[in-house]
């Protein structure tokens, strides 16, 4: 059973701080990794994708991937109250499967 | 910006009834999906669809469920003989290509079975 694990939180950070969200995955063959943001009662919204080891930056967001450690993270710089949401890590399993396996998500609360 | 649209946004149905959830994927996308999320739980894959046939399905997607692309734009999920445990948010999604390509989600259809 392929697993994607996240700390459920809540992760509480003050406005302007860096929020660090972590995800581990069990399938060593996975090649692509996605971070989605989900507001309560809403659908997952893609934030970032990452395919190669290292860092990938997009505005205030940085995704970090370490395939050897089977670890992917999302950093949110200058956190804003509007960033308060659940962040979902999603990984397609290896073997040609056309689907995403989601983690349970980490709830982020940014307080003013 | 193109988006995946779903109807209805919320449906209440009696146990044992049939429900059809409808989706219009992004127009140039070729791969279509249904996911569901029971309240407070993970987003779970149900089925993927390509070239007018199911390409993959999860163990959740049993004979109670079916999908169809009845015309060039709509993609539907039918749930027969609904059960209380089918109550969930059902998300339609689409992508241009498979295997890790970006998947875009619709706003969801909230199904309540009473």
CSV table of C-alpha atoms in Angstrom, one decimal:
chain,number,residue,atom,x,y,z
A,1,UNK,CA,0.0,0.0,0.0
A,2,UNK,CA,1.5,3.3,-1.1
A,3,UNK,CA,1.4,5.9,1.6
A,4,UNK,CA,1.7,9.7,1.8
A,5,UNK,CA,2.2,11.0,5.3
A,6,UNK,CA,1.7,14.5,6.7
A,7,UNK,CA,1.5,15.9,10.1
A,8,UNK,CA,-2.1,16.9,10.6
A,9,UNK,CA,-1.3,20.0,12.6
A,10,UNK,CA,-2.5,22.6,13.2
A,11,UNK,CA,0.7,24.4,12.4
A,12,UNK,CA,0.3,27.9,13.9
A,13,UNK,CA,2.6,30.7,12.7
A,14,UNK,CA,2.5,34.5,13.1
A,15,UNK,CA,1.8,36.7,10.1
A,16,UNK,CA,5.1,37.3,8.2
A,17,UNK,CA,6.8,34.2,9.4
A,18,UNK,CA,7.9,31.2,7.4
A,19,UNK,CA,5.6,28.2,7.5
A,20,UNK,CA,7.3,24.8,6.8
A,21,UNK,CA,5.1,21.9,5.8
A,22,UNK,CA,6.5,18.4,5.4
A,23,UNK,CA,5.5,15.2,3.6
A,24,UNK,CA,7.0,11.7,3.4
A,25,UNK,CA,6.0,9.1,0.9
A,26,UNK,CA,6.6,5.4,0.8
A,27,UNK,CA,6.9,4.7,-2.9
A,28,UNK,CA,10.6,5.0,-3.8
A,29,UNK,CA,9.8,5.0,-7.5
A,30,UNK,CA,7.5,8.1,-7.5
A,31,UNK,CA,8.8,10.8,-9.8
A,32,UNK,CA,6.5,13.7,-9.4
A,33,UNK,CA,5.1,15.5,-6.4
A,34,UNK,CA,2.4,18.1,-5.9
A,35,UNK,CA,1.3,20.5,-3.2
A,36,UNK,CA,-2.4,21.5,-3.2
A,37,UNK,CA,-4.1,24.0,-0.9
A,38,UNK,CA,-7.6,23.3,0.3
A,39,UNK,CA,-9.8,25.8,2.0
A,40,UNK,CA,-12.5,24.4,4.2
A,41,UNK,CA,-15.4,23.0,2.0
A,42,UNK,CA,-13.5,23.8,-1.2
A,43,UNK,CA,-11.7,21.8,-3.8
A,44,UNK,CA,-7.9,21.2,-3.9
A,45,UNK,CA,-6.1,24.0,-5.7
A,46,UNK,CA,-2.6,23.3,-7.1
A,47,UNK,CA,0.2,25.4,-5.5
A,48,UNK,CA,3.3,23.7,-6.9
A,49,UNK,CA,4.7,20.7,-8.5
A,50,UNK,CA,8.3,19.4,-8.3
A,51,UNK,CA,10.0,16.7,-10.2
A,52,UNK,CA,13.7,17.0,-9.4
A,53,UNK,CA,15.7,16.9,-6.3
A,54,UNK,CA,16.4,20.3,-4.8
A,55,UNK,CA,14.4,23.5,-4.5
A,56,UNK,CA,11.8,25.0,-6.7
A,57,UNK,CA,10.6,28.6,-6.0
A,58,UNK,CA,7.4,30.3,-7.1
A,59,UNK,CA,6.7,33.6,-5.5
A,60,UNK,CA,6.4,33.1,-1.7
A,61,UNK,CA,6.3,29.3,-2.1
A,62,UNK,CA,9.3,27.0,-2.2
A,63,UNK,CA,9.0,23.2,-2.7
A,64,UNK,CA,11.9,21.1,-1.7
A,65,UNK,CA,12.4,17.5,-2.8
A,66,UNK,CA,14.8,14.8,-1.5
A,67,UNK,CA,14.1,11.5,-3.2
A,68,UNK,CA,16.8,9.7,-1.3
A,69,UNK,CA,15.0,10.5,1.9
A,70,UNK,CA,11.5,10.2,0.3
A,71,UNK,CA,10.7,13.7,1.6
A,72,UNK,CA,9.1,16.7,0.1
A,73,UNK,CA,8.4,20.0,1.8
A,74,UNK,CA,6.7,23.3,1.2
A,75,UNK,CA,7.9,26.6,2.6
A,76,UNK,CA,5.7,29.6,2.6
A,77,UNK,CA,7.5,32.8,3.2
A,78,UNK,CA,5.9,36.0,4.6
A,79,UNK,CA,2.8,34.0,5.7
A,80,UNK,CA,-0.5,35.8,5.4
A,81,UNK,CA,-3.8,35.1,7.2
A,82,UNK,CA,-5.2,34.2,3.7
A,83,UNK,CA,-2.7,31.3,3.7
A,84,UNK,CA,-4.6,29.6,6.5
A,85,UNK,CA,-5.9,26.4,4.9
A,86,UNK,CA,-5.1,22.7,4.7
A,87,UNK,CA,-2.1,21.8,2.6
A,88,UNK,CA,-2.2,18.5,0.8
A,89,UNK,CA,0.8,16.6,-0.5
A,90,UNK,CA,-0.1,14.4,-3.5
A,91,UNK,CA,2.0,11.8,-5.2
A,92,UNK,CA,1.3,9.6,-8.2
A,93,UNK,CA,2.5,6.1,-7.5
A,94,UNK,CA,5.1,4.5,-9.7
A,95,UNK,CA,4.2,1.8,-12.1
A,96,UNK,CA,2.3,3.9,-14.6
A,97,UNK,CA,-0.7,4.6,-12.4
A,98,UNK,CA,-2.6,7.6,-13.5
A,99,UNK,CA,-3.9,8.8,-10.1
A,100,UNK,CA,-2.8,10.9,-7.1
A,101,UNK,CA,-2.4,9.5,-3.6
A,102,UNK,CA,-3.1,12.3,-1.2
A,103,UNK,CA,-1.8,12.8,2.3
A,104,UNK,CA,-4.3,13.7,5.0
A,105,UNK,CA,-3.1,17.3,4.9
A,106,UNK,CA,-1.6,19.7,7.3
A,107,UNK,CA,-3.8,22.5,8.6
A,108,UNK,CA,-2.0,25.8,8.7
A,109,UNK,CA,-3.2,28.7,10.8
A,110,UNK,CA,-1.6,32.1,10.3
A,111,UNK,CA,-2.5,34.5,13.0
A,112,UNK,CA,-2.2,38.3,12.8
B,1,UNK,CA,-8.8,30.8,-16.9
B,2,UNK,CA,-10.3,27.5,-17.9
B,3,UNK,CA,-11.9,25.5,-15.2
B,4,UNK,CA,-13.6,22.2,-14.4
B,5,UNK,CA,-17.2,22.8,-13.6
B,6,UNK,CA,-19.5,20.5,-11.6
B,7,UNK,CA,-23.2,20.2,-11.0
B,8,UNK,CA,-25.0,20.0,-8.7
B,9,UNK,CA,-23.0,21.7,-6.0
B,10,UNK,CA,-25.0,20.0,-3.4
B,11,UNK,CA,-27.5,17.1,-3.6
B,12,UNK,CA,-29.5,15.4,-0.9
B,13,UNK,CA,-30.8,12.0,-1.7
B,14,UNK,CA,-32.6,9.2,0.0
B,15,UNK,CA,-30.8,6.0,0.7
B,16,UNK,CA,-31.3,3.5,-2.1
B,17,UNK,CA,-31.8,6.2,-4.8
B,18,UNK,CA,-29.6,6.7,-7.8
B,19,UNK,CA,-27.5,9.9,-8.2
B,20,UNK,CA,-25.8,11.3,-11.2
B,21,UNK,CA,-23.0,13.9,-10.7
B,22,UNK,CA,-22.0,15.9,-13.8
B,23,UNK,CA,-18.8,17.5,-14.8
B,24,UNK,CA,-17.5,19.5,-17.7
B,25,UNK,CA,-13.7,19.1,-17.8
B,26,UNK,CA,-11.3,21.7,-19.3
B,27,UNK,CA,-11.9,21.6,-23.0
B,28,UNK,CA,-8.4,20.5,-24.3
B,29,UNK,CA,-7.9,17.9,-21.5
B,30,UNK,CA,-8.1,14.3,-22.4
B,31,UNK,CA,-7.9,12.6,-19.0
B,32,UNK,CA,-10.7,12.7,-16.6
B,33,UNK,CA,-11.0,11.7,-13.0
B,34,UNK,CA,-13.4,11.4,-10.0
B,35,UNK,CA,-12.1,11.7,-6.5
B,36,UNK,CA,-14.1,11.8,-3.3
B,37,UNK,CA,-13.5,13.2,0.2
B,38,UNK,CA,-15.5,12.1,3.1
B,39,UNK,CA,-15.9,14.9,5.7
B,40,UNK,CA,-12.6,15.1,7.7
B,41,UNK,CA,-10.8,12.5,5.7
B,42,UNK,CA,-8.3,12.3,2.9
B,43,UNK,CA,-9.1,13.0,-0.8
B,44,UNK,CA,-9.4,9.5,-2.3
B,45,UNK,CA,-9.0,8.4,-6.0
B,46,UNK,CA,-12.1,6.7,-7.5
B,47,UNK,CA,-11.5,6.4,-11.2
B,48,UNK,CA,-9.6,7.7,-14.2
B,49,UNK,CA,-11.0,7.8,-17.7
B,50,UNK,CA,-9.4,8.2,-21.1
B,51,UNK,CA,-10.4,7.6,-24.7
B,52,UNK,CA,-13.9,6.7,-23.6
B,53,UNK,CA,-13.0,4.0,-21.2
B,54,UNK,CA,-11.9,3.5,-17.7
B,55,UNK,CA,-8.1,3.4,-17.4
B,56,UNK,CA,-7.9,2.8,-13.7
B,57,UNK,CA,-10.2,2.4,-10.7
B,58,UNK,CA,-9.8,2.0,-7.0
B,59,UNK,CA,-11.3,-0.6,-4.8
B,60,UNK,CA,-13.9,1.9,-3.8
B,61,UNK,CA,-15.2,2.0,-7.3
B,62,UNK,CA,-17.3,-1.1,-7.3
B,63,UNK,CA,-20.4,-2.1,-9.3
B,64,UNK,CA,-22.3,0.6,-7.5
B,65,UNK,CA,-20.4,3.2,-9.5
B,66,UNK,CA,-20.2,4.0,-13.2
B,67,UNK,CA,-18.8,6.7,-15.3
B,68,UNK,CA,-19.7,7.9,-18.7
B,69,UNK,CA,-18.9,10.6,-21.3
B,70,UNK,CA,-22.2,10.9,-23.0
B,71,UNK,CA,-21.2,13.7,-25.4
B,72,UNK,CA,-18.1,15.7,-26.2
B,73,UNK,CA,-18.2,17.8,-23.1
B,74,UNK,CA,-19.8,16.1,-20.1
B,75,UNK,CA,-18.3,13.5,-17.8
B,76,UNK,CA,-20.7,11.9,-15.3
B,77,UNK,CA,-20.5,9.7,-12.2
B,78,UNK,CA,-23.5,7.6,-11.5
B,79,UNK,CA,-24.0,6.1,-8.0
B,80,UNK,CA,-26.6,3.4,-7.9
B,81,UNK,CA,-28.5,2.5,-4.7
B,82,UNK,CA,-26.8,5.1,-2.6
B,83,UNK,CA,-25.8,4.2,1.0
B,84,UNK,CA,-25.3,6.5,4.0
B,85,UNK,CA,-21.5,6.0,3.7
B,86,UNK,CA,-21.6,7.5,0.1
B,87,UNK,CA,-22.1,10.9,1.7
B,88,UNK,CA,-19.0,12.9,0.7
B,89,UNK,CA,-17.7,15.6,-1.5
B,90,UNK,CA,-17.1,14.3,-5.0
B,91,UNK,CA,-14.5,16.1,-7.1
B,92,UNK,CA,-14.2,15.8,-10.8
B,93,UNK,CA,-10.8,16.6,-12.3
B,94,UNK,CA,-9.0,16.7,-15.6
B,95,UNK,CA,-5.5,16.8,-17.1
B,96,UNK,CA,-3.9,17.2,-20.5
B,97,UNK,CA,-1.7,14.2,-20.0
B,98,UNK,CA,-1.3,11.4,-17.5
B,99,UNK,CA,1.3,10.1,-15.2
B,100,UNK,CA,2.1,13.1,-13.0
B,101,UNK,CA,0.8,15.8,-15.2
B,102,UNK,CA,-1.0,18.6,-13.4
B,103,UNK,CA,-4.5,17.6,-12.4
B,104,UNK,CA,-7.1,20.4,-12.1
B,105,UNK,CA,-10.1,19.9,-9.8
B,106,UNK,CA,-13.6,21.2,-10.0
B,107,UNK,CA,-15.4,22.8,-7.1
B,108,UNK,CA,-17.0,19.6,-6.0
B,109,UNK,CA,-20.5,18.1,-5.6
B,110,UNK,CA,-21.5,17.6,-2.0
B,111,UNK,CA,-23.6,14.5,-1.7
B,112,UNK,CA,-25.7,13.9,1.4
B,113,UNK,CA,-27.4,10.5,1.7
B,114,UNK,CA,-30.2,10.4,4.3
